[in-house]
Amino acid sequence: MSVAIAVDGLVKRYGAVEAVAGLSFSVEAGTIFGLLGRNGAGKTTTLECCIGIGKPTSGSIRVLGLDPTQPRDLSGLRRRIGVQLQATSLPEKANVREVLELYAAYYSIPPRVKEMAERVGLADKLDRQMAQLSGGEQQRLALALALQHDPDVLFLDEPTAGMDAFGRRILWTEVERLRAGGKTIVLTTHYIEEAERLSDRICMVQRGKIVAEATPADLVAEYGGAATVSIAADGFVPGAALEALGTWTRTGAEWKLATTTEPGLALAAIVTHANELGTTITALDMHRPTLEDAFIAITGETIQEAAL
Amino acid sequence: MNLARMFATQTKMHFLWYFRRDGEMMFWTLAMPVFFLVLFSFAFSNGVTAKSSSFLVPGIIGAQVLSSGFWGVGVMLATFREKHLLRRVYITPMPAWIFFASLVTYRVGLLAAQAIILIAVGALLFHVQITGNPLSIVAILILGTATFVSLGTIIGALARTTESANNIASILTVPLAFLSDAYVPIDRFPHAVSAALRLLPSTEFIETFRGVAVGGEPIAAFAVWLTVLGLWTVAGTVISARTFRWV
Ligand SMILES: Nc1ncnc2c1ncn2[C@@H]1O[C@H](COP(=O)(O)OP(=O)(O)O)[C@@H](O)[C@H]1O
Ligand SMILES: [Mg+2]
């Protein structure tokens, strides 16, 4: 496997603000790489440096072997990458058809207006102007602009932010289709579910630094913590057989088992034991570790700022 | 790369998006200058509208060239940057010069339409006669447009926001239109003042244009001023290219 993107020691300062504080990662060709982090973590800044919009304060970047800080390399790179910016604003009075035609001209390719519009669910809105499209529809058009010239590498910055369930499904379908086509994708998101579902590897970013990088399954296995099963039942006491499954703690009438074995089997054993004791189960709960648990364990915070 | 198609499509879209579908813009571009011409021709006529109108037709066209450079290009670029349109375009393979060339072509198209309308209205209503060599007239208009577009681009490059670009453009355009012999003859000012005002590129441009278009003078008579305008254009282009920011 070859490396499509290599970022080494990337630092980007805006005055006193260190938006990116020494990031290094590499992305294998044909894989999907998710940058996951809170708002303000430095995802957009990192991506902008990769596409030549931002000039790194220090560090090196190679995309398809080209250096986006070098004008010559950048002009060769532009036709090979597709970008959906976090906030794409297109001219208010432009309609969908015209925007696709203009971007086809930018890339010197035949316009694929109907095909692209169908793929992003805008086939019946070709003559709508930007001002008459919802935010989610504009995002879908931005996705079409990133895809129309069939680039090798895609950079998608919070591609589903502000999209409804329909838009999200379209984006996910497109990403899966690109994966099947062997494209390389860098995707930033603050939706854990999206990162987990789409990414081959996830890089968690916090305050401009990488705090963990692995496959979603490995992140959960390593940092997600134990699975838990809890039961509330009058007169319940775990016997010796159940105690061997893991660590038990008791809060009032509720017993909780933290286990590294398969929690489904533990649950079955606990229910059987409670029945043998003849107790009435009033509450029963099982929780497998998730990527969110791993995120909290790694960063010490939830991904969404606490709701006010 | 198909640069010709890129240029043609971008120019067409500028025209459609920022002119054809913008009623306010069409009004300001096409109706306002004619309104000014008619109003001021009578207001300044002292009974002879042919004379005031012959002064005003080239003056108003010249003022439109100024505002085309300062507003039409300078402020427009700042707006494009603030709305994140520039960065979206920057990451496509379109060369920067194609983008600028199409913006300037679009503005030149509007200027040509304005000039034709003003000349026609001047001729029909006030018997204004354009006696100059058409090639010389077109050459002067193109040089003037290049000068004020390159100076306007500096505004677009340096202004941080649309609002500050707007302020800079208004501070420049409105007084310049009145101090550069566009609407009011500067010969009415004391000699020292009018001599000083003739150091402004806007005055030199407008007086050259008027002298050739309606004054019956040969273009060679203005060789010095045309050279000065050329130098302003070079300086403006160099400064713009050095300071321009896409993000
Ligand atoms: N142009 C800028 N000027 C100053 N600070 C900026 C600028 N862009 C981003 N920042 C700061 O850099 C940090 C990282 O921002 P960003 O990369 O947008 O994060 P993310 O995309 O992960 O939400 C934030 O603290 C943000 O306020
Ligand atoms: Mg962001």
XYZ file of C-alpha atoms and ligand atoms in Angstrom:
583
model
C 0.000 0.000 0.000
C 1.305 3.469 -0.815
C 0.944 6.600 1.259
C -1.372 9.190 -0.288
C -1.027 11.900 2.353
C 1.814 12.472 4.795
C 1.680 15.265 7.350
C 4.717 15.704 9.551
C 5.030 18.046 12.524
C 2.381 20.458 11.233
C 2.138 23.676 13.251
C -0.153 26.582 12.393
C -0.357 29.732 14.502
C -2.745 32.635 14.090
C -1.012 35.339 16.104
C -0.926 33.989 19.633
C -3.405 31.180 18.895
C -1.794 27.862 18.115
C -4.552 26.271 16.031
C -2.449 23.211 15.138
C 0.322 22.286 17.538
C 2.459 19.628 15.887
C 0.316 17.103 14.015
C 1.747 14.094 12.227
C -0.228 11.427 10.430
C -0.247 9.542 7.183
C -3.088 8.212 5.092
C -2.787 5.063 3.001
C -4.031 5.342 -0.567
C -7.551 3.966 -0.915
C -8.532 4.423 2.707
C -10.792 6.761 4.609
C -9.202 8.793 7.341
C -11.391 10.528 9.908
C -10.256 13.557 11.886
C -12.498 13.570 14.932
C -12.546 16.363 17.474
C -14.483 19.142 19.132
C -15.152 22.492 17.505
C -11.921 24.461 17.579
C -9.696 21.381 17.793
C -7.832 22.355 14.616
C -9.426 20.052 12.020
C -10.297 22.721 9.470
C -6.914 24.385 9.832
C -5.160 21.063 9.186
C -7.277 20.376 6.132
C -6.761 23.888 4.759
C -3.012 23.409 4.975
C -3.315 20.132 3.025
C -5.170 21.832 0.151
C -2.939 24.896 -0.066
C -5.336 27.452 1.430
C -3.420 27.793 4.686
C 0.335 28.233 4.923
C 1.783 26.081 7.712
C 3.869 27.910 10.316
C 6.132 24.867 10.262
C 6.064 21.194 9.367
C 5.774 19.406 6.051
C 2.857 18.109 4.008
C 2.799 15.813 1.003
C -0.353 14.974 -0.898
C 0.184 12.439 -3.679
C 3.868 13.241 -3.284
C 3.278 16.952 -3.953
C 3.908 19.829 -1.563
C 0.826 22.113 -1.389
C 2.952 25.028 -0.132
C 4.874 25.077 -3.422
C 2.963 26.904 -6.183
C 4.174 24.502 -8.878
C 3.165 21.407 -6.945
C -0.122 22.988 -5.943
C -1.176 23.653 -9.501
C -0.599 20.006 -10.360
C -2.394 18.904 -7.221
C -5.550 20.970 -7.708
C -6.935 18.836 -10.524
C -6.363 15.650 -8.538
C -8.150 16.666 -5.361
C -11.778 17.354 -4.607
C -12.755 19.524 -1.677
C -15.917 20.188 0.252
C -15.143 23.160 2.474
C -16.810 23.512 5.845
C -18.673 26.628 4.719
C -19.063 26.799 0.961
C -20.879 29.853 -0.180
C -21.793 29.986 -3.833
C -23.099 33.124 -5.574
C -26.687 33.809 -4.507
C -28.060 34.242 -8.009
C -26.307 31.188 -9.488
C -28.449 28.145 -10.167
C -27.470 24.514 -9.679
C -26.980 23.769 -13.368
C -24.757 26.796 -13.943
C -22.557 26.059 -10.956
C -21.954 22.502 -12.153
C -21.243 23.754 -15.692
C -18.797 26.374 -14.453
C -16.924 23.890 -12.281
C -16.739 21.466 -15.190
C -15.101 24.278 -17.164
C -12.632 24.906 -14.307
C -11.507 21.277 -14.589
C -11.748 21.135 -18.401
C -14.104 18.165 -18.293
C -17.480 17.657 -19.978
C -20.236 18.764 -17.567
C -22.015 15.911 -15.817
C -24.921 18.039 -14.657
C -27.723 15.472 -14.661
C -25.645 12.638 -13.268
C -24.171 14.695 -10.430
C -27.495 16.309 -9.566
C -29.096 12.882 -9.358
C -26.335 11.537 -7.163
C -26.790 14.302 -4.609
C -30.577 14.414 -4.817
C -30.888 17.743 -6.629
C -32.165 16.458 -9.991
C -35.460 18.320 -9.626
C -33.748 21.545 -8.502
C -31.418 22.244 -11.434
C -32.882 25.688 -12.058
C -33.011 26.742 -8.423
C -30.763 29.602 -7.388
C -28.552 29.315 -4.316
C -30.735 31.698 -2.334
C -33.634 29.268 -2.812
C -31.727 26.195 -1.614
C -31.637 25.097 2.010
C -28.305 24.901 3.809
C -28.332 21.114 3.458
C -29.040 21.332 -0.283
C -26.138 23.747 -0.735
C -23.925 21.304 1.151
C -25.012 18.535 -1.228
C -24.173 20.718 -4.213
C -20.776 21.417 -2.628
C -20.285 17.648 -2.439
C -21.179 17.317 -6.124
C -18.572 19.995 -6.945
C -15.962 18.001 -5.037
C -16.840 14.832 -6.984
C -17.628 15.945 -10.531
C -14.038 15.809 -11.848
C -13.455 12.353 -10.345
C -10.472 13.276 -8.123
C -8.078 10.752 -6.550
C -8.130 12.364 -3.121
C -11.085 13.969 -1.380
C -11.087 16.375 1.530
C -14.469 16.660 3.192
C -14.690 19.165 6.045
C -17.698 18.498 8.298
C -19.580 17.334 5.222
C -22.839 16.561 7.011
C -22.964 19.538 9.372
C -26.395 21.087 8.916
C -27.661 18.217 6.744
C -30.865 16.351 7.489
C -31.110 12.541 7.572
C -31.631 12.433 3.793
C -28.472 14.428 3.101
C -26.504 12.348 5.551
C -27.585 9.139 3.833
C -26.543 10.567 0.445
C -23.119 11.535 1.754
C -22.600 8.158 3.383
C -23.588 6.388 0.165
C -21.165 8.519 -1.831
C -18.333 7.893 0.599
C -18.935 4.164 0.385
C -18.987 4.367 -3.385
C -15.690 6.291 -3.380
C -14.177 3.713 -1.056
C -15.189 0.983 -3.511
C -13.590 3.036 -6.286
C -10.283 3.081 -4.409
C -10.278 6.811 -3.621
C -8.513 8.290 -0.626
C -10.657 10.426 1.662
C -9.875 12.707 4.561
C -13.002 13.549 6.467
C -13.379 15.793 9.480
C -16.335 15.507 11.777
C -17.525 16.056 15.279
C -20.145 13.335 14.896
C -18.788 10.202 16.541
C -21.269 7.941 14.804
C -20.235 9.291 11.406
C -16.513 8.901 12.085
C -17.046 5.339 13.295
C -19.239 4.342 10.413
C -17.139 5.804 7.596
C -13.501 5.785 8.681
C -10.931 3.046 8.235
C -8.758 4.909 10.705
C -9.708 7.641 13.127
C -7.439 10.338 14.421
C -8.698 12.096 17.527
C -7.617 15.717 17.707
C -7.698 17.882 20.809
C -6.373 21.448 21.037
C -4.278 21.061 17.902
C -2.697 17.763 18.912
C -3.370 14.145 18.060
C -4.399 12.267 21.168
C -5.079 8.854 19.600
C -4.984 7.226 16.203
C -6.175 3.722 15.267
C -9.028 1.826 13.664
C -12.398 2.496 15.315
C -12.506 -1.082 16.680
C -9.026 -0.820 18.173
C -9.819 2.529 19.772
C -12.888 1.062 21.436
C -11.074 -2.097 22.508
C -8.124 -0.210 23.925
C -9.776 2.828 25.516
C -13.506 2.092 25.668
C -13.225 0.375 29.062
C -15.167 -2.635 30.283
C -18.627 -3.649 29.224
C -21.151 -3.414 32.046
C -24.265 -5.322 33.015
C -26.444 -4.023 35.808
C -29.367 -5.618 37.544
C -31.731 -4.483 40.239
C -33.571 -7.340 41.987
C -34.656 -7.756 45.633
C -32.348 -10.109 47.518
C -29.998 -10.574 44.545
C -26.388 -11.588 45.381
C -23.906 -12.704 42.745
C -22.641 -16.195 43.534
C -19.090 -17.469 43.073
C -19.671 -18.361 39.417
C -20.798 -14.799 38.580
C -18.055 -13.179 40.647
C -15.529 -14.858 38.390
C -16.890 -12.865 35.400
C -15.467 -9.514 36.554
C -15.794 -6.810 39.173
C -19.075 -6.259 40.989
C -20.140 -3.033 42.649
C -23.368 -2.310 44.533
C -25.359 0.926 44.730
C -28.514 0.438 46.828
C -30.567 -2.291 45.153
C -28.512 -2.135 41.931
C -25.617 -4.490 41.248
C -23.234 -3.678 38.459
C -20.740 -5.982 36.760
C -17.809 -4.599 34.823
C -16.528 -7.327 32.545
C -14.120 -7.908 29.723
C -15.965 -11.082 28.651
C -18.882 -11.006 26.211
C -21.546 -8.991 28.060
C -24.441 -10.793 26.343
C -23.385 -14.123 27.856
C -22.817 -12.506 31.261
C -26.309 -11.027 31.056
C -27.819 -14.460 30.339
C -25.927 -16.014 33.278
C -27.053 -13.213 35.608
C -30.713 -13.575 34.625
C -30.548 -17.370 35.112
C -28.955 -16.882 38.533
C -31.616 -14.344 39.576
C -34.341 -16.786 38.542
C -32.722 -19.571 40.538
C -32.713 -17.228 43.544
C -36.429 -16.637 42.916
C -36.050 -12.822 42.971
C -38.063 -10.354 40.893
C -35.929 -8.357 38.433
C -36.959 -4.673 38.481
C -34.288 -3.299 36.156
C -31.749 -4.802 33.781
C -29.227 -3.041 31.576
C -26.249 -3.871 29.380
C -23.720 -1.427 27.903
C -20.964 -2.234 25.435
C -18.104 0.257 25.237
C -18.515 2.687 22.342
C -16.246 5.032 20.473
C -17.766 7.801 22.547
C -16.551 6.077 25.730
C -13.114 5.847 24.154
C -13.256 9.541 23.189
C -14.169 10.560 26.735
C -11.498 8.301 28.220
C -8.849 9.717 25.890
C -9.699 13.409 25.926
C -11.316 13.750 29.333
C -14.286 15.564 27.773
C -17.412 14.897 25.736
C -17.290 15.808 22.057
C -20.232 18.186 22.258
C -19.784 21.057 24.624
C -22.063 20.469 27.591
C -25.569 21.670 26.769
C -26.526 24.822 28.623
C -6.591 22.656 -19.986
C -9.231 24.437 -22.002
C -8.526 28.014 -20.960
C -10.765 29.581 -23.589
C -13.796 27.676 -22.317
C -12.899 28.472 -18.705
C -12.660 32.172 -19.534
C -15.845 32.249 -21.592
C -17.920 30.340 -19.032
C -16.672 32.413 -16.105
C -17.324 35.676 -17.952
C -20.831 34.577 -18.905
C -21.588 33.614 -15.294
C -20.315 36.963 -13.963
C -22.646 38.699 -16.374
C -25.621 36.482 -15.469
C -25.155 36.390 -11.710
C -24.069 39.925 -10.975
C -25.823 41.897 -13.712
C -28.596 40.168 -15.603
C -30.295 38.830 -12.469
C -29.653 41.895 -10.338
C -32.270 44.542 -11.056
C -30.642 47.103 -8.784
C -27.317 46.650 -10.535
C -28.948 47.037 -13.955
C -30.631 50.220 -12.821
C -27.443 51.760 -11.411
C -25.408 50.781 -14.422
C -27.752 51.664 -17.237
C -30.315 54.195 -15.992
C -28.482 56.317 -13.411
C -25.733 57.673 -15.722
C -28.364 58.702 -18.288
C -30.385 60.347 -15.548
C -27.266 62.293 -14.469
C -26.539 63.283 -18.057
C -30.014 64.676 -18.649
C -30.266 66.399 -15.290
C -26.828 68.012 -15.323
C -27.037 68.931 -19.012
C -29.964 71.170 -18.184
C -28.657 72.273 -14.806
C -25.276 73.421 -16.092
C -26.392 74.560 -19.523
C -26.706 78.356 -19.201
C -29.156 77.887 -22.073
C -26.817 75.850 -24.322
C -27.359 72.170 -23.560
C -25.171 71.037 -26.472
C -22.145 72.557 -24.753
C -22.766 71.226 -21.233
C -23.736 67.854 -22.638
C -20.578 67.593 -24.768
C -18.648 68.146 -21.569
C -20.744 65.688 -19.571
C -20.925 62.706 -21.942
C -17.175 61.994 -21.781
C -17.106 63.115 -18.120
C -19.774 60.659 -17.014
C -18.253 57.845 -19.046
C -14.916 58.627 -17.376
C -16.515 58.625 -13.918
C -18.039 55.230 -14.730
C -14.566 53.924 -15.566
C -13.372 55.072 -12.114
C -16.238 53.492 -10.260
C -15.961 50.359 -12.364
C -12.383 49.905 -11.151
C -12.976 50.885 -7.523
C -16.427 49.350 -6.936
C -16.908 46.922 -9.760
C -13.566 45.224 -9.265
C -12.073 46.396 -5.942
C -15.109 46.097 -3.679
C -16.342 43.060 -5.583
C -13.106 41.210 -4.828
C -13.347 42.069 -1.127
C -16.954 40.815 -1.121
C -15.918 37.616 -2.881
C -13.252 37.028 -0.255
C -15.533 37.789 2.682
C -18.179 35.399 1.334
C -15.521 32.676 0.927
C -16.087 32.593 -2.830
C -12.424 33.324 -3.555
C -11.085 30.417 -1.558
C -13.471 28.037 -3.298
C -12.207 29.220 -6.674
C -8.575 29.202 -5.530
C -8.599 25.422 -4.990
C -9.720 24.723 -8.561
C -7.246 24.488 -11.460
C -8.407 27.801 -12.946
C -5.343 30.062 -13.235
C -5.688 33.301 -11.252
C -5.242 35.438 -14.352
C -8.263 33.823 -16.016
C -10.376 34.774 -13.041
C -9.183 38.389 -13.172
C -9.414 38.569 -16.936
C -13.024 37.406 -16.870
C -13.944 39.882 -14.128
C -12.351 42.730 -16.110
C -13.966 41.590 -19.359
C -17.351 41.576 -17.698
C -16.782 45.120 -16.434
C -15.493 46.298 -19.813
C -18.648 44.872 -21.393
C -20.792 46.929 -19.016
C -18.684 50.033 -19.657
C -19.079 49.606 -23.395
C -22.845 49.380 -22.978
C -22.849 52.488 -20.771
C -20.686 54.432 -23.212
C -22.893 53.534 -26.173
C -26.060 54.501 -24.318
C -24.630 57.811 -23.083
C -23.278 58.720 -26.504
C -26.599 57.844 -28.143
C -28.656 59.813 -25.624
C -26.221 62.746 -25.902
C -26.471 62.698 -29.684
C -30.257 62.357 -29.824
C -31.239 64.808 -27.089
C -28.421 67.315 -27.083
C -26.684 66.984 -30.470
C -23.394 65.915 -28.908
C -20.934 65.044 -31.687
C -18.234 62.464 -31.154
C -15.653 63.658 -33.630
C -12.552 61.745 -32.493
C -11.004 58.723 -34.159
C -12.961 55.674 -32.850
C -9.795 53.588 -32.495
C -8.126 56.287 -30.397
C -11.236 56.569 -28.243
C -11.378 52.815 -27.627
C -7.641 52.709 -26.877
C -7.944 55.495 -24.286
C -10.942 53.803 -22.649
C -9.070 50.512 -22.448
C -5.986 52.118 -20.930
C -8.116 54.057 -18.427
C -10.012 50.909 -17.452
C -6.722 49.067 -16.977
C -5.445 51.899 -14.752
C -8.463 52.037 -12.477
C -8.984 48.285 -12.355
C -5.372 47.826 -11.247
C -5.744 50.567 -8.624
C -9.128 49.161 -7.558
C -7.603 45.729 -7.119
C -5.293 47.207 -4.471
C -8.421 48.121 -2.497
C -9.662 44.568 -2.917
C -6.284 43.231 -1.809
C -5.761 45.420 1.239
C -9.277 45.845 2.646
C -9.927 43.279 5.372
C -13.703 43.389 4.989
C -16.313 44.359 2.424
C -17.291 47.234 4.670
C -13.823 48.752 4.728
C -13.465 48.220 0.961
C -16.768 50.056 0.537
C -15.575 52.927 2.678
C -12.282 53.250 0.820
C -14.054 53.128 -2.539
C -16.572 55.807 -1.552
C -13.861 58.066 -0.162
C -12.042 57.782 -3.480
C -14.803 57.669 -6.062
C -17.181 60.418 -5.032
C -14.659 63.269 -4.524
C -12.597 62.143 -7.514
C -15.612 62.330 -9.779
C -16.050 65.973 -8.780
C -12.380 66.952 -8.694
C -11.325 65.253 -11.923
C -13.212 67.338 -14.421
C -15.920 64.694 -14.803
C -19.032 66.632 -13.759
C -17.730 70.119 -13.054
C -15.075 71.910 -15.151
C -12.043 72.272 -12.884
C -10.981 75.384 -14.784
C -13.461 77.193 -12.562
C -11.063 76.647 -9.662
C -8.029 78.905 -9.098
C -5.197 78.016 -11.443
C -3.000 76.497 -8.731
C -5.824 74.176 -7.684
C -6.686 73.000 -11.186
C -2.987 72.460 -11.951
C -2.675 70.319 -8.836
C -5.820 68.356 -9.777
C -4.258 67.606 -13.163
C -1.706 65.472 -11.324
C -4.496 63.010 -10.496
C -4.633 60.052 -12.883
C -8.411 60.421 -12.953
C -8.189 64.015 -14.242
C -5.553 63.096 -16.805
C -7.669 60.208 -18.036
C -10.918 62.154 -18.283
C -9.359 65.194 -19.979
C -7.522 62.998 -22.470
C -10.698 61.120 -23.265
C -12.727 64.299 -23.630
C -10.068 66.055 -25.686
C -9.923 63.213 -28.207
C -13.605 62.208 -28.227
C -15.292 65.605 -28.510
C -12.458 68.144 -28.607
C -11.117 67.122 -32.001
C -7.578 66.790 -30.658
C -5.175 64.079 -31.877
C -4.247 61.318 -29.414
C -0.563 62.247 -29.755
C -1.290 65.539 -27.998
C -1.795 63.539 -24.787
C 1.281 61.313 -25.049
C 2.648 62.422 -21.666
C -0.557 61.765 -19.770
C -1.061 58.429 -21.505
C 2.438 57.433 -20.430
C 1.697 58.488 -16.857
C -1.504 56.414 -16.905
C 0.529 53.472 -18.149
C 2.935 53.888 -15.218
C 0.045 54.000 -12.741
C -1.248 50.790 -14.311
C 2.097 49.053 -13.945
C 2.454 50.212 -10.328
C -1.123 49.198 -9.521
C -0.667 45.785 -11.076
C 2.596 45.104 -9.255
C 1.226 46.197 -5.874
C -1.995 44.203 -6.402
C -0.138 41.071 -7.377
C 2.110 41.352 -4.315
C -0.628 42.045 -1.805
C -3.567 40.025 -3.122
C -4.992 37.421 -0.735
C -7.419 34.644 -1.636
C -8.429 33.852 1.941
N -8.254 32.782 10.719
C -8.113 32.534 12.032
N -7.633 33.480 12.861
C -7.485 33.252 14.176
N -7.772 32.094 14.778
C -8.264 31.108 14.023
C -8.460 31.268 12.614
N -8.960 30.116 12.118
C -9.062 29.275 13.165
N -8.649 29.867 14.314
C -8.600 29.243 15.648
O -7.867 28.062 15.536
C -8.457 27.036 16.317
C -8.761 25.834 15.431
O -9.810 26.148 14.547
P -10.352 25.138 13.451
O -9.224 24.579 12.694
O -11.388 25.854 12.675
O -11.019 24.013 14.343
P -12.087 22.880 13.955
O -12.199 22.819 12.483
O -11.560 21.638 14.558
O -13.377 23.287 14.593
C -9.663 27.634 16.971
O -9.300 28.031 18.271
C -9.986 28.814 16.106
O -10.596 29.818 16.865
Mg -13.867 23.052 11.347
